Short mmCIF file of C-alpha atoms in Angstrom, two decimals:
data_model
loop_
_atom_site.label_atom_id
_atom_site.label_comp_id
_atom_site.label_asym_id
_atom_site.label_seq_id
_atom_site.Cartn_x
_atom_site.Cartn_y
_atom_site.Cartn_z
CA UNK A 26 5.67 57.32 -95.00
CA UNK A 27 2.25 55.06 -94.21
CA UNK A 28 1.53 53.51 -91.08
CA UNK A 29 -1.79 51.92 -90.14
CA UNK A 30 -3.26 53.94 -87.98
CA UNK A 31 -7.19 53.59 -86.09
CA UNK A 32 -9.26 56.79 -85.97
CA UNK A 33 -8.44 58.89 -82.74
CA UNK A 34 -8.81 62.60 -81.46
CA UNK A 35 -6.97 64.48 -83.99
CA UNK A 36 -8.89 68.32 -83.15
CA UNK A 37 -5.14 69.80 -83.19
CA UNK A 38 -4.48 67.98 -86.79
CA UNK A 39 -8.25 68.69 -87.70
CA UNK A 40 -8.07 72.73 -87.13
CA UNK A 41 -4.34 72.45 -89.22
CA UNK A 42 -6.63 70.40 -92.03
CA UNK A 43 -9.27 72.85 -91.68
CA UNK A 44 -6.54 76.04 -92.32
CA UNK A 45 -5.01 73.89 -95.16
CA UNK A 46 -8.11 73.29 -96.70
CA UNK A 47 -9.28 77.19 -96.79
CA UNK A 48 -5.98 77.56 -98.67
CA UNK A 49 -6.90 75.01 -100.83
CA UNK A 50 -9.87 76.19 -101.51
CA UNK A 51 -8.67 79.77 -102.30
CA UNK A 52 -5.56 78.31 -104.59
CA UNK A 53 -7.57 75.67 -106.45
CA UNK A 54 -11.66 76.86 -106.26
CA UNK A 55 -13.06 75.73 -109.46
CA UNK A 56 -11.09 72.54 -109.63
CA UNK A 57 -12.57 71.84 -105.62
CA UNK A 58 -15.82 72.63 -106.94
CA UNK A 59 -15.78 70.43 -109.69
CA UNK A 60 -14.27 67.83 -107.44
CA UNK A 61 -16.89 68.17 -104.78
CA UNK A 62 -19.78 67.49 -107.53
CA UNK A 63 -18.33 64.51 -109.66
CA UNK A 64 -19.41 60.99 -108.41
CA UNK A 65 -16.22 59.62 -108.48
CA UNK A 66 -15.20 59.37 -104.78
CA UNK A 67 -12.11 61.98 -104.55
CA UNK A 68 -9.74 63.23 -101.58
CA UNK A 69 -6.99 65.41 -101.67
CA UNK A 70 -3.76 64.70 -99.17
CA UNK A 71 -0.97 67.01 -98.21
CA UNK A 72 1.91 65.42 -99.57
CA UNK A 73 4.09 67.96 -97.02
CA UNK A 74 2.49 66.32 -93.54
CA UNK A 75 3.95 62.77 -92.27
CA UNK A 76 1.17 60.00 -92.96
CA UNK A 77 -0.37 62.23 -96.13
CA UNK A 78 -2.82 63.54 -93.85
CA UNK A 79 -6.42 64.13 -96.02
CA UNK A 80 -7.34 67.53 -96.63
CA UNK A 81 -10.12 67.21 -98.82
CA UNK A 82 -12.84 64.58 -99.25
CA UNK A 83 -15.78 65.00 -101.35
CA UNK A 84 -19.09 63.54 -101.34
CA UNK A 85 -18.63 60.92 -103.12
CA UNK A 86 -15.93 59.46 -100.93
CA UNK A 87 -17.57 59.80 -97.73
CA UNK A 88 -21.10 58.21 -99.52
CA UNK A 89 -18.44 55.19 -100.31
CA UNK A 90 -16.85 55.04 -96.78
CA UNK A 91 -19.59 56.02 -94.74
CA UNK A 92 -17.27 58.76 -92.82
CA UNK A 93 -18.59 61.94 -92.04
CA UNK A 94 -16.46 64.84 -93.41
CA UNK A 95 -15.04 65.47 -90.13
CA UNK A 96 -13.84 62.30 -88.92
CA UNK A 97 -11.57 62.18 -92.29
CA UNK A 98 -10.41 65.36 -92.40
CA UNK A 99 -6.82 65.39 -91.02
CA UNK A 100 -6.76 61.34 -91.31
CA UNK A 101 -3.57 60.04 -92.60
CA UNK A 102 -4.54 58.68 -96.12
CA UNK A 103 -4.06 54.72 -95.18
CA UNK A 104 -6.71 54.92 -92.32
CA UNK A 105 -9.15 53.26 -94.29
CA UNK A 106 -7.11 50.05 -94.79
CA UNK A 107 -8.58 46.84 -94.02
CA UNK A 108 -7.38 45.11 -90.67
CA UNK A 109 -4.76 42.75 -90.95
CA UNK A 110 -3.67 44.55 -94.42
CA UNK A 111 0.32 43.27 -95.23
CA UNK A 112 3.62 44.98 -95.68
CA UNK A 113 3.16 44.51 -98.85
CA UNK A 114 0.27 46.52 -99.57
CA UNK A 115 1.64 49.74 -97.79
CA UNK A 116 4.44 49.30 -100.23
CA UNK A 117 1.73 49.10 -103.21
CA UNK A 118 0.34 52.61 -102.11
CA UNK A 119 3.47 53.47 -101.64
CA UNK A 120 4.35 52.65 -105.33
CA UNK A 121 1.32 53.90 -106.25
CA UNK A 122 2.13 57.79 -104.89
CA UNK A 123 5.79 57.73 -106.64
CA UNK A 124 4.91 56.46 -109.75
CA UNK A 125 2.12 59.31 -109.71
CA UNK A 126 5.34 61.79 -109.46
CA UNK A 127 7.23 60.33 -112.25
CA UNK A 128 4.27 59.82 -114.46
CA UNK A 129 1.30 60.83 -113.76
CA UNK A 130 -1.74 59.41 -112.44
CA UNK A 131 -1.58 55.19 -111.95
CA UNK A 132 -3.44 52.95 -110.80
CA UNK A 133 -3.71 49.50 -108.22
CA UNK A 134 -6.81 47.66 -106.54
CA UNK A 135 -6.76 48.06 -102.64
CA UNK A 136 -8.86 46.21 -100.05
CA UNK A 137 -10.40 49.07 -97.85
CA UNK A 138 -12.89 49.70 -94.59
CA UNK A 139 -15.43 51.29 -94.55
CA UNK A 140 -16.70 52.98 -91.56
CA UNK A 141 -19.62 50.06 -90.74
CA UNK A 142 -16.42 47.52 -90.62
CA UNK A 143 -17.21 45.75 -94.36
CA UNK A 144 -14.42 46.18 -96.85
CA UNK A 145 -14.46 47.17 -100.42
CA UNK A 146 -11.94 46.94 -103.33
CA UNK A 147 -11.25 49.93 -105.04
CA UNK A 148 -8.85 50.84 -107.90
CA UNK A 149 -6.35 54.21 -106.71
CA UNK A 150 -5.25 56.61 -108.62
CA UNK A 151 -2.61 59.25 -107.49
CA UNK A 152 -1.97 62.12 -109.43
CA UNK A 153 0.89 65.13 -107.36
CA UNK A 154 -0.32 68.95 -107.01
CA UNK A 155 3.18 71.37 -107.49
CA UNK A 156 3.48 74.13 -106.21
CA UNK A 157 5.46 77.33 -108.56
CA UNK A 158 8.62 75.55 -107.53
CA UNK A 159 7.79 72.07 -108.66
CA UNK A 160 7.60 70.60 -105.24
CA UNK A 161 4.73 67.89 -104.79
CA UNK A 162 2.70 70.13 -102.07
CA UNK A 163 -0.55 67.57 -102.61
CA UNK A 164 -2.16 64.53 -103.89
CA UNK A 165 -5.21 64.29 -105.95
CA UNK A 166 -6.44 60.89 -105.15
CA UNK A 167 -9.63 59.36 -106.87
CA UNK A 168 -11.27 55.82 -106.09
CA UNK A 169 -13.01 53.76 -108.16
CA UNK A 170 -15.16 51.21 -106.53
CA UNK A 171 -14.92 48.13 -107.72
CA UNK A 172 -17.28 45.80 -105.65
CA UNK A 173 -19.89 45.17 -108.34
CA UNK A 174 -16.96 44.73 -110.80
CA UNK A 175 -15.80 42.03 -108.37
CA UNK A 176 -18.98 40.36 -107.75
CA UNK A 177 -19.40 40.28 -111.19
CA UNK A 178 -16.71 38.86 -111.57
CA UNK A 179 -17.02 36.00 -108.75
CA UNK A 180 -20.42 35.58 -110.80
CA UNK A 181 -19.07 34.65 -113.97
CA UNK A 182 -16.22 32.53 -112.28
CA UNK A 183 -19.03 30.43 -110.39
CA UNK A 184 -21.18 30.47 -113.68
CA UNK A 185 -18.02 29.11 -115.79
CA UNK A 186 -17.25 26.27 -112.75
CA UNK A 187 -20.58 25.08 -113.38
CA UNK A 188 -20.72 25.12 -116.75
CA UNK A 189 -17.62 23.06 -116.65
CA UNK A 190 -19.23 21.00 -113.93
CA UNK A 191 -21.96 20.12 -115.94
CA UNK A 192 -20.22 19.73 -119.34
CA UNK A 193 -17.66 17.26 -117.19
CA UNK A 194 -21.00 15.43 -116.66
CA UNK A 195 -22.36 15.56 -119.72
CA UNK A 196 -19.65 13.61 -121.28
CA UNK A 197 -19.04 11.57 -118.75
CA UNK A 198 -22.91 10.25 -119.21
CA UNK A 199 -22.49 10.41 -122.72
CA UNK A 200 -18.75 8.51 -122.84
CA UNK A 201 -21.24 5.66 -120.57
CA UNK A 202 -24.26 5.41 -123.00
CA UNK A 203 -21.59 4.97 -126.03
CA UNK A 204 -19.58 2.18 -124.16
CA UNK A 205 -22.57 0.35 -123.18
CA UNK A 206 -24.03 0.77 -126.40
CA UNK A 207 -21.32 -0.94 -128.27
CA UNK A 208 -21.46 -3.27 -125.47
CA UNK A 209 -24.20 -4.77 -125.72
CA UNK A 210 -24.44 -4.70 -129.62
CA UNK A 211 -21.68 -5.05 -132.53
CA UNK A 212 -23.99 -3.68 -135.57
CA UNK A 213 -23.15 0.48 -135.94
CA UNK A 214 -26.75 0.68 -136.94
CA UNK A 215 -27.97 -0.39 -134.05
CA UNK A 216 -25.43 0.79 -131.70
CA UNK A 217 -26.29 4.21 -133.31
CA UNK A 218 -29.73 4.24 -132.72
CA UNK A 219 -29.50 3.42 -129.30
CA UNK A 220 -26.80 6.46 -128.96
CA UNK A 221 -29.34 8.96 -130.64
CA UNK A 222 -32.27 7.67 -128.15
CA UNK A 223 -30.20 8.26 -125.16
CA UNK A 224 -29.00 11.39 -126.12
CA UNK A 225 -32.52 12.90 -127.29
CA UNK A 226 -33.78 11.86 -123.77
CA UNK A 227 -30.56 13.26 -122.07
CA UNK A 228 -30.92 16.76 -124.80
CA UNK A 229 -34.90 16.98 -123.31
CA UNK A 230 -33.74 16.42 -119.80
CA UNK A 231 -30.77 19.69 -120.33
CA UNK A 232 -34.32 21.47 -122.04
CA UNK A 233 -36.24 21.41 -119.41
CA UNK A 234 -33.22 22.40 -116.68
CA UNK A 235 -32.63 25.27 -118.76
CA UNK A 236 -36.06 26.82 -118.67
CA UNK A 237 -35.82 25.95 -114.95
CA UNK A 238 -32.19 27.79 -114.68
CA UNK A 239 -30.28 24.77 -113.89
CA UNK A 240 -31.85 25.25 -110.17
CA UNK A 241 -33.83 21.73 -109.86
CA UNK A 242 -36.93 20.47 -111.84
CA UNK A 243 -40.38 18.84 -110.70
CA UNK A 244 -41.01 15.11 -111.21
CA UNK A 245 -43.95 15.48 -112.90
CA UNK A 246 -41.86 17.62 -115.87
CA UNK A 247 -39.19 15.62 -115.81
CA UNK A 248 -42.07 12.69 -116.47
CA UNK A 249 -44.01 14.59 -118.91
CA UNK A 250 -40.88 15.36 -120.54
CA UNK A 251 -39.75 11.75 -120.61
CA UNK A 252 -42.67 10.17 -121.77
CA UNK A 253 -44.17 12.55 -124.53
CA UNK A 254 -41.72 11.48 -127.43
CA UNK A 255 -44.00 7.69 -127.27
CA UNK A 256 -46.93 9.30 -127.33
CA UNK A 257 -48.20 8.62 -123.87
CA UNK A 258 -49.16 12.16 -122.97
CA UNK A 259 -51.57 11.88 -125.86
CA UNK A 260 -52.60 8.78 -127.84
CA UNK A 261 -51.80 6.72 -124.57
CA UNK A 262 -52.88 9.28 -122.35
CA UNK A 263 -56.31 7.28 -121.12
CA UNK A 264 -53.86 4.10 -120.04
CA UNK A 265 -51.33 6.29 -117.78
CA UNK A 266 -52.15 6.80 -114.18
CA UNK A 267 -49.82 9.44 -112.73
CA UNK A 268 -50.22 9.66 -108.85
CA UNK A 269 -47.83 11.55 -106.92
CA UNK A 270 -46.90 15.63 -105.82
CA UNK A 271 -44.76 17.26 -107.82
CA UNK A 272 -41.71 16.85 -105.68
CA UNK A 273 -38.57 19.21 -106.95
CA UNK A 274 -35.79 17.43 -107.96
CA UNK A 275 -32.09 18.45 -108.14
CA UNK A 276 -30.26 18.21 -111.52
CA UNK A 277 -28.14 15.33 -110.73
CA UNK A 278 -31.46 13.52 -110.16
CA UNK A 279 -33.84 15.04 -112.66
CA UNK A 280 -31.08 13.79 -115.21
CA UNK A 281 -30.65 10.22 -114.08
CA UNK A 282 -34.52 9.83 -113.68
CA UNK A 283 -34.82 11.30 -117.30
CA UNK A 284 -33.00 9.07 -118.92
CA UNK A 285 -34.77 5.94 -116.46
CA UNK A 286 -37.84 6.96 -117.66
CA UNK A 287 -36.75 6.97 -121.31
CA UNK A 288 -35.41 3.30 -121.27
CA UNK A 289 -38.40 2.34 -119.30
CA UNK A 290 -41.04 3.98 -122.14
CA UNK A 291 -39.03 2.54 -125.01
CA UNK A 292 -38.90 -0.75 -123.37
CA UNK A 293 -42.87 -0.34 -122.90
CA UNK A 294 -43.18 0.58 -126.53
CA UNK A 295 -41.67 -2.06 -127.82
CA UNK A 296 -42.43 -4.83 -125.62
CA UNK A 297 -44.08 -3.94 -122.74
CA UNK A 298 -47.78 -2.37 -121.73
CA UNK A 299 -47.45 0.60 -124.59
CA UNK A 300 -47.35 -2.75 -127.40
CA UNK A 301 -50.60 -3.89 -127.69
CA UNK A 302 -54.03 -1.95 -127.73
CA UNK A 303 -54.92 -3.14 -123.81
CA UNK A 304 -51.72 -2.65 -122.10
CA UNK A 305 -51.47 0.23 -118.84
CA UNK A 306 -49.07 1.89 -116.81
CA UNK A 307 -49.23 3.24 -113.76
CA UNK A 308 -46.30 5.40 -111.95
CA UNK A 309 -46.64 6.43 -108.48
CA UNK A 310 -44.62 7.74 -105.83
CA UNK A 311 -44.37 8.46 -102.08
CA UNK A 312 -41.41 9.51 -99.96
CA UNK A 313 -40.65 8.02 -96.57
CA UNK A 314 -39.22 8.18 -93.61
CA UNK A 315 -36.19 5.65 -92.93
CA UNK A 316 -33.07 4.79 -90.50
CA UNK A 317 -30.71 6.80 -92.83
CA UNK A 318 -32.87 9.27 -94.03
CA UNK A 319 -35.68 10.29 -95.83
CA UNK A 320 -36.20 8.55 -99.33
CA UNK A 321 -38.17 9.03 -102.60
CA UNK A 322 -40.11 5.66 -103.51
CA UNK A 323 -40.85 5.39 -107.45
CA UNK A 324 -42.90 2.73 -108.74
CA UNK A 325 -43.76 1.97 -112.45
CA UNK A 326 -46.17 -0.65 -112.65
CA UNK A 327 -47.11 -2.07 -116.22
CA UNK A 328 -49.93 -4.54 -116.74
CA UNK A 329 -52.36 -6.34 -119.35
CA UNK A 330 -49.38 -5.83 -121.98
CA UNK A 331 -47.71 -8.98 -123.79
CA UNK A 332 -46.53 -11.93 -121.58
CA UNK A 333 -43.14 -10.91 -119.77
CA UNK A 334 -40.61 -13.02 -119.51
CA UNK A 335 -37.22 -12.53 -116.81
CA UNK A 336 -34.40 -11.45 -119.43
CA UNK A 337 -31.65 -14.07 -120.26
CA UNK A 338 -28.88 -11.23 -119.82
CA UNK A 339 -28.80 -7.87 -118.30
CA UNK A 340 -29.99 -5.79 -121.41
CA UNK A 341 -28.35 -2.31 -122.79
CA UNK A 342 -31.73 -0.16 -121.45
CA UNK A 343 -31.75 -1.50 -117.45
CA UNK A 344 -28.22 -1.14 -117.41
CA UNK A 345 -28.51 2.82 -118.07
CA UNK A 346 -31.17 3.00 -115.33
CA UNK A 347 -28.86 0.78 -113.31
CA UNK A 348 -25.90 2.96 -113.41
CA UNK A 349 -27.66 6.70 -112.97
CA UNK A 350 -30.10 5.10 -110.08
CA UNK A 351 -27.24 3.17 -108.70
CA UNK A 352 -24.22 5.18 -109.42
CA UNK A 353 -25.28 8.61 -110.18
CA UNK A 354 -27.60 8.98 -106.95
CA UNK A 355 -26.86 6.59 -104.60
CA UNK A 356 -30.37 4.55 -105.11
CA UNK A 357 -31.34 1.51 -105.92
CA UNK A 358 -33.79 0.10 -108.61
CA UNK A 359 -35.78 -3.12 -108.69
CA UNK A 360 -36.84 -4.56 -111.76
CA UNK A 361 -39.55 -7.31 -111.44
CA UNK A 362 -40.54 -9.45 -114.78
CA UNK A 363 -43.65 -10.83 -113.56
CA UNK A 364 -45.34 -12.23 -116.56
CA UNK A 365 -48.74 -9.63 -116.21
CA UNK A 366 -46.14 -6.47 -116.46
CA UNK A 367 -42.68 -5.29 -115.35
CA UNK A 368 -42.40 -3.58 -112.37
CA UNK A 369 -39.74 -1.17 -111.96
CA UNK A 370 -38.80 0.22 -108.41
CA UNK A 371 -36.54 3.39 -107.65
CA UNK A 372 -35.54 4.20 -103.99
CA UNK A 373 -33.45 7.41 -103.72
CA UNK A 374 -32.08 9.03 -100.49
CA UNK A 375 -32.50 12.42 -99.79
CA UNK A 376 -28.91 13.67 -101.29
CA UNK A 377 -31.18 13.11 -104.26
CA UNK A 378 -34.49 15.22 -103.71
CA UNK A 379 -35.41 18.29 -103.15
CA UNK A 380 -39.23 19.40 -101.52
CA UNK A 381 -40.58 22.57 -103.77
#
């Protein structure tokens, strides 16, 4: 009953459209009209012709498939199919028109063509025309286009992948902080403590991706962020130097630097430049040129705090910047306990920056 079929000179099967569609017009004139003014995309097919040649297309339809009236009138209904379209599709229209005879109007999504060459998914619905004797004499088909539908729906797939990405990662960083936690200490106290400080750092980090729509974040947020819980962007403000351009980060790295920059203030706070009244810090970056690739240089410089000592054992804190530097973005990190001040450097390739 359907064969694929490309547009071609049909004048002889155009006038015979033409004389079937003054007919039509005569038998069914106010249901045409209304028809020809709705904005649902509607043709009418002779169900009497091999191929259901189209009789009637309104508007709408030709708006949606970019056809001019005349170079679908006479078309057999399945010109429209997309190239390459299966057997078993025919056999869905096909399914589609019978079922409309037994019950009414159904319905089935269809990959079509338009006219330019793109394609478009569009829900069918078949409903038969009788004639006085019962006999199907035409089909009143109706499309609905369902392309935003579908990109909507691609959208909230994507959106729900990601959201699954990230929550995947999420626990995954929180599953590490909670072993290493308990790792390096047996008292819950403690162990909790060091939990909560990780996680408010990681929570501020997942803040300030949010407002930036998950996209990527600057360094100098992700910094400010980081370090305003101790109090440097305020009391301490006047022994920070900052130097640097606020180079966008992705989310993998604006994360794992979030959380560096959080064990690196605590450790100042407690021990470092941030515990005494004289203590500085300066953090400065560049990026650079190299063999493999361009890389982000970080260095955080303390000075004039307490004597510093190298640590017996690798502690809880540069073990978290360890594993997000090391593991989480393919960097590496430097930490240097020379007894004026720590210095901590972080070398990330380009997988883990992002120019803004």
């Amino acid at each position: 009953m359907f064969n694929m079929s490309s547009i071609v000179d049909k004048s002889e099967e155009q006038k015979g459209a033409e004389a079937e569609v003054e007919g039509f017009h005569n038998d069914l004139g106010p249901f045409v009209v209304a028809a020809e003014t709705t904005r649902m995309a509607m043709v009418f097919t002779d169900a009497k012709e091999p191929g259901n040649p189209i009789i009637f297309a309104n508007d709408a339809f030709l708006a949606l498939t970019g056809y001019a009236r005349e170079e679908v009138l006479g078309q057999p209904f399945n010109f429209l199919m997309a190239d390459g379209t299966d057997v078993s599709t025919l056999k869905r229209i096909r399914v589609e028109f019978e079922a409309s005879s037994a019950a009414g109007a159904a319905g089935t999504e269809i990959l079509y063509r338009r006219k330019d060459g793109s394609e478009f998914c569009a829900a069918l619905f078949a409903s038969p025309v009788h004639d006085k004797s019962g006999a199907i004499v035409q089909y009143f088909t109706s499309f609905v286009d369902l392309t935003k539908h579908k990109e909507e729906q691609a959208q909230s797939r994507m959106l729900i992948d990601e959201l699954n990405h990230r929550v995947k990662n999420t626990l995954a960083t929180v599953q590490s902080i909670v072993w290493q936690a308990s790792r390096a200490n047996s008292d819950p106290k403690v162990i909790r403590e060091a939990v909560e400080s990780r996680l408010f750092a990681l929570s501020r980090s997942h803040n300030l991706l949010t407002r930036e729509n998950w996209h990527s974040a600057g360094l100098l947020d992700v910094l400010h962020d980081a370090l305003e819980p101790f109090g440097v962007t305020d009391g301490r403000a006047e022994r920070l130097v900052i130097a640097g351009e606020n180079i966008r980060l992705t989310t993998k790295a604006a994360l794992a630097l979030g959380i560096a920059f959080n064990e690196l203030a605590t450790n100042a706070v407690k021990y470092g430049a941030f515990s005494n009244g004289k203590g500085s810090i300066r953090i400065d970056w560049t990026t650079e040129p190299m063999s493999e690739g361009r890389r982000l240089i970080l260095s955080w410089r303390e000075k004039d705090g307490p004597l510093v000592a190298p640590p017996l054992r690798q502690g809880f804190g540069s073990r978290v910047i360890e594993r997000g530097l090391t593991h989480e973005l393919e960097g590496t990190v430097q930490l240097d306990y020379r007894p004026d001040g720590l210095i901590c450097t972080m070398n990330i390739p380009v997988p883990g920056i992002r120019d803004g």
